[in-house]
């Protein structure tokens, strides 16, 4: 339904294999990732290990390596990969006509729950 998604700008504003951040009023910042094959994912910008800024990590495939201690986080699920255990809230995200959209409801509730 129109109105359930927040337009956060053009896909071209996010570097390939990189991220940009979106502030959330009263909540935690959200990181929007763009993979090499132009998929987008939105996660709370906080590593489940020690709150590292995931948006500054390096994207490999559909995962990001945290810049602090190199945990790898699955961008789709928010879960740590391998032996590491932890999960960061994810927010539904999509690209429509070259614009990046994130779920309004999930953005608010994930930020509040984080
Ligand atoms: S804070 Fe992300 S790996 Fe330690």
PDB file of C-alpha atoms and ligand atoms in Angstrom:
ATOM      1  CA  UNK A   1       0.000   0.000   0.000  1.00  0.00           C
ATOM      2  CA  UNK A   2       1.319   3.444  -0.844  1.00  0.00           C
ATOM      3  CA  UNK A   3       2.384   5.190   2.296  1.00  0.00           C
ATOM      4  CA  UNK A   4       3.778   2.079   3.928  1.00  0.00           C
ATOM      5  CA  UNK A   5       7.160   2.680   2.350  1.00  0.00           C
ATOM      6  CA  UNK A   6       9.579   5.540   2.930  1.00  0.00           C
ATOM      7  CA  UNK A   7      11.472   6.803  -0.137  1.00  0.00           C
ATOM      8  CA  UNK A   8      15.025   7.400   0.989  1.00  0.00           C
ATOM      9  CA  UNK A   9      16.459   8.439  -2.362  1.00  0.00           C
ATOM     10  CA  UNK A  10      17.885   7.039  -5.575  1.00  0.00           C
ATOM     11  CA  UNK A  11      19.766   3.757  -5.688  1.00  0.00           C
ATOM     12  CA  UNK A  12      22.608   5.679  -7.341  1.00  0.00           C
ATOM     13  CA  UNK A  13      23.137   7.585  -4.079  1.00  0.00           C
ATOM     14  CA  UNK A  14      24.387   4.381  -2.442  1.00  0.00           C
ATOM     15  CA  UNK A  15      27.823   3.214  -3.570  1.00  0.00           C
ATOM     16  CA  UNK A  16      27.976  -0.286  -5.050  1.00  0.00           C
ATOM     17  CA  UNK A  17      29.171  -2.693  -2.313  1.00  0.00           C
ATOM     18  CA  UNK A  18      28.688   0.143   0.162  1.00  0.00           C
ATOM     19  CA  UNK A  19      26.115   1.742   2.397  1.00  0.00           C
ATOM     20  CA  UNK A  20      24.551   4.959   3.510  1.00  0.00           C
ATOM     21  CA  UNK A  21      22.800   5.712   6.752  1.00  0.00           C
ATOM     22  CA  UNK A  22      19.339   7.031   7.481  1.00  0.00           C
ATOM     23  CA  UNK A  23      18.600   8.723  10.795  1.00  0.00           C
ATOM     24  CA  UNK A  24      15.444   7.701  12.626  1.00  0.00           C
ATOM     25  CA  UNK A  25      13.803  10.263  14.872  1.00  0.00           C
ATOM     26  CA  UNK A  26      13.798   8.885  18.398  1.00  0.00           C
ATOM     27  CA  UNK A  27      15.442   5.647  17.313  1.00  0.00           C
ATOM     28  CA  UNK A  28      18.615   4.070  16.105  1.00  0.00           C
ATOM     29  CA  UNK A  29      20.225   4.882  12.798  1.00  0.00           C
ATOM     30  CA  UNK A  30      19.496   2.513   9.920  1.00  0.00           C
ATOM     31  CA  UNK A  31      22.153   1.386   7.446  1.00  0.00           C
ATOM     32  CA  UNK A  32      21.078   0.776   3.847  1.00  0.00           C
ATOM     33  CA  UNK A  33      23.420  -1.549   1.944  1.00  0.00           C
ATOM     34  CA  UNK A  34      23.781  -1.993  -1.800  1.00  0.00           C
ATOM     35  CA  UNK A  35      25.376  -5.198  -3.026  1.00  0.00           C
ATOM     36  CA  UNK A  36      27.430  -5.666  -6.189  1.00  0.00           C
ATOM     37  CA  UNK A  37      24.352  -7.081  -7.925  1.00  0.00           C
ATOM     38  CA  UNK A  38      22.220  -4.084  -6.858  1.00  0.00           C
ATOM     39  CA  UNK A  39      20.160  -5.708  -4.119  1.00  0.00           C
ATOM     40  CA  UNK A  40      19.392  -3.446  -1.158  1.00  0.00           C
ATOM     41  CA  UNK A  41      19.117  -4.362   2.501  1.00  0.00           C
ATOM     42  CA  UNK A  42      18.328  -2.268   5.555  1.00  0.00           C
ATOM     43  CA  UNK A  43      19.607  -3.110   9.032  1.00  0.00           C
ATOM     44  CA  UNK A  44      19.902  -1.232  12.279  1.00  0.00           C
ATOM     45  CA  UNK A  45      23.400   0.255  12.096  1.00  0.00           C
ATOM     46  CA  UNK A  46      24.724  -1.639  15.090  1.00  0.00           C
ATOM     47  CA  UNK A  47      26.792  -4.782  15.100  1.00  0.00           C
ATOM     48  CA  UNK A  48      25.371  -7.503  17.391  1.00  0.00           C
ATOM     49  CA  UNK A  49      28.868  -7.976  18.869  1.00  0.00           C
ATOM     50  CA  UNK A  50      29.843  -4.595  20.346  1.00  0.00           C
ATOM     51  CA  UNK A  51      27.742  -2.093  18.426  1.00  0.00           C
ATOM     52  CA  UNK A  52      30.219  -1.448  15.608  1.00  0.00           C
ATOM     53  CA  UNK A  53      28.885   0.764  12.776  1.00  0.00           C
ATOM     54  CA  UNK A  54      28.032  -1.825  10.142  1.00  0.00           C
ATOM     55  CA  UNK A  55      27.565   0.894   7.498  1.00  0.00           C
ATOM     56  CA  UNK A  56      31.347   1.366   7.526  1.00  0.00           C
ATOM     57  CA  UNK A  57      32.027  -2.299   6.869  1.00  0.00           C
ATOM     58  CA  UNK A  58      32.970  -3.967   3.608  1.00  0.00           C
ATOM     59  CA  UNK A  59      30.231  -5.720   1.641  1.00  0.00           C
ATOM     60  CA  UNK A  60      31.107  -9.193   0.341  1.00  0.00           C
ATOM     61  CA  UNK A  61      28.321 -10.790  -1.662  1.00  0.00           C
ATOM     62  CA  UNK A  62      25.202 -10.426   0.501  1.00  0.00           C
ATOM     63  CA  UNK A  63      27.077 -10.005   3.779  1.00  0.00           C
ATOM     64  CA  UNK A  64      28.971  -7.201   5.483  1.00  0.00           C
ATOM     65  CA  UNK A  65      32.140  -7.457   7.551  1.00  0.00           C
ATOM     66  CA  UNK A  66      31.957  -5.325  10.681  1.00  0.00           C
ATOM     67  CA  UNK A  67      34.739  -2.692  10.699  1.00  0.00           C
ATOM     68  CA  UNK A  68      35.607  -3.305  14.349  1.00  0.00           C
ATOM     69  CA  UNK A  69      36.284  -7.031  14.778  1.00  0.00           C
ATOM     70  CA  UNK A  70      35.372  -8.439  11.383  1.00  0.00           C
ATOM     71  CA  UNK A  71      32.272 -10.412  12.294  1.00  0.00           C
ATOM     72  CA  UNK A  72      30.359 -11.162   9.119  1.00  0.00           C
ATOM     73  CA  UNK A  73      26.665 -10.341   9.121  1.00  0.00           C
ATOM     74  CA  UNK A  74      24.151 -11.808   6.669  1.00  0.00           C
ATOM     75  CA  UNK A  75      22.427  -8.768   5.155  1.00  0.00           C
ATOM     76  CA  UNK A  76      19.156 -10.611   4.535  1.00  0.00           C
ATOM     77  CA  UNK A  77      18.712 -12.076   8.017  1.00  0.00           C
ATOM     78  CA  UNK A  78      20.854  -9.795  10.168  1.00  0.00           C
ATOM     79  CA  UNK A  79      22.463 -12.878  11.700  1.00  0.00           C
ATOM     80  CA  UNK A  80      26.148 -13.363  12.346  1.00  0.00           C
ATOM     81  CA  UNK A  81      27.774 -15.938  10.043  1.00  0.00           C
ATOM     82  CA  UNK A  82      29.930 -18.832  11.182  1.00  0.00           C
ATOM     83  CA  UNK A  83      30.860 -19.399  14.794  1.00  0.00           C
ATOM     84  CA  UNK A  84      29.743 -15.962  15.920  1.00  0.00           C
ATOM     85  CA  UNK A  85      26.286 -15.664  17.442  1.00  0.00           C
ATOM     86  CA  UNK A  86      24.079 -12.602  17.318  1.00  0.00           C
ATOM     87  CA  UNK A  87      21.468 -10.870  15.234  1.00  0.00           C
ATOM     88  CA  UNK A  88      20.687  -7.286  14.322  1.00  0.00           C
ATOM     89  CA  UNK A  89      17.144  -6.156  13.410  1.00  0.00           C
ATOM     90  CA  UNK A  90      16.446  -5.930   9.681  1.00  0.00           C
ATOM     91  CA  UNK A  91      13.973  -3.675   7.912  1.00  0.00           C
ATOM     92  CA  UNK A  92      12.236  -4.662   4.637  1.00  0.00           C
ATOM     93  CA  UNK A  93      13.763  -2.701   1.749  1.00  0.00           C
ATOM     94  CA  UNK A  94      13.285  -2.673  -2.027  1.00  0.00           C
ATOM     95  CA  UNK A  95      14.095  -0.755  -5.171  1.00  0.00           C
ATOM     96  CA  UNK A  96      11.235   0.608  -7.262  1.00  0.00           C
ATOM     97  CA  UNK A  97      11.916   2.602 -10.435  1.00  0.00           C
ATOM     98  CA  UNK A  98      15.413   3.374  -9.250  1.00  0.00           C
ATOM     99  CA  UNK A  99      14.289   4.641  -5.831  1.00  0.00           C
ATOM    100  CA  UNK A 100      15.161   2.910  -2.578  1.00  0.00           C
ATOM    101  CA  UNK A 101      12.205   2.281  -0.290  1.00  0.00           C
ATOM    102  CA  UNK A 102      12.156   0.967   3.271  1.00  0.00           C
ATOM    103  CA  UNK A 103       9.166  -0.220   5.262  1.00  0.00           C
ATOM    104  CA  UNK A 104       7.787   2.603   7.370  1.00  0.00           C
ATOM    105  CA  UNK A 105       6.276   0.350  10.022  1.00  0.00           C
ATOM    106  CA  UNK A 106       9.334  -1.846  10.354  1.00  0.00           C
ATOM    107  CA  UNK A 107      11.677   1.116  10.381  1.00  0.00           C
ATOM    108  CA  UNK A 108       9.863   2.549  13.359  1.00  0.00           C
ATOM    109  CA  UNK A 109       9.373  -0.663  15.305  1.00  0.00           C
ATOM    110  CA  UNK A 110      12.900  -1.958  14.667  1.00  0.00           C
ATOM    111  CA  UNK A 111      14.371   1.301  15.808  1.00  0.00           C
ATOM    112  CA  UNK A 112      12.250   1.308  18.943  1.00  0.00           C
ATOM    113  CA  UNK A 113      13.035  -2.312  19.759  1.00  0.00           C
ATOM    114  CA  UNK A 114      16.759  -1.945  19.131  1.00  0.00           C
TER     115      UNK A 114
HETATM  116  S1  LIG B   1      31.583  -4.794  17.093  1.00  0.00           S
HETATM  117 FE1  LIG B   1      31.268  -5.790  15.196  1.00  0.00          FE
HETATM  118  S2  LIG B   1      32.624  -7.436  15.242  1.00  0.00           S
HETATM  119 FE2  LIG B   1      32.904  -6.489  17.163  1.00  0.00          FE
END
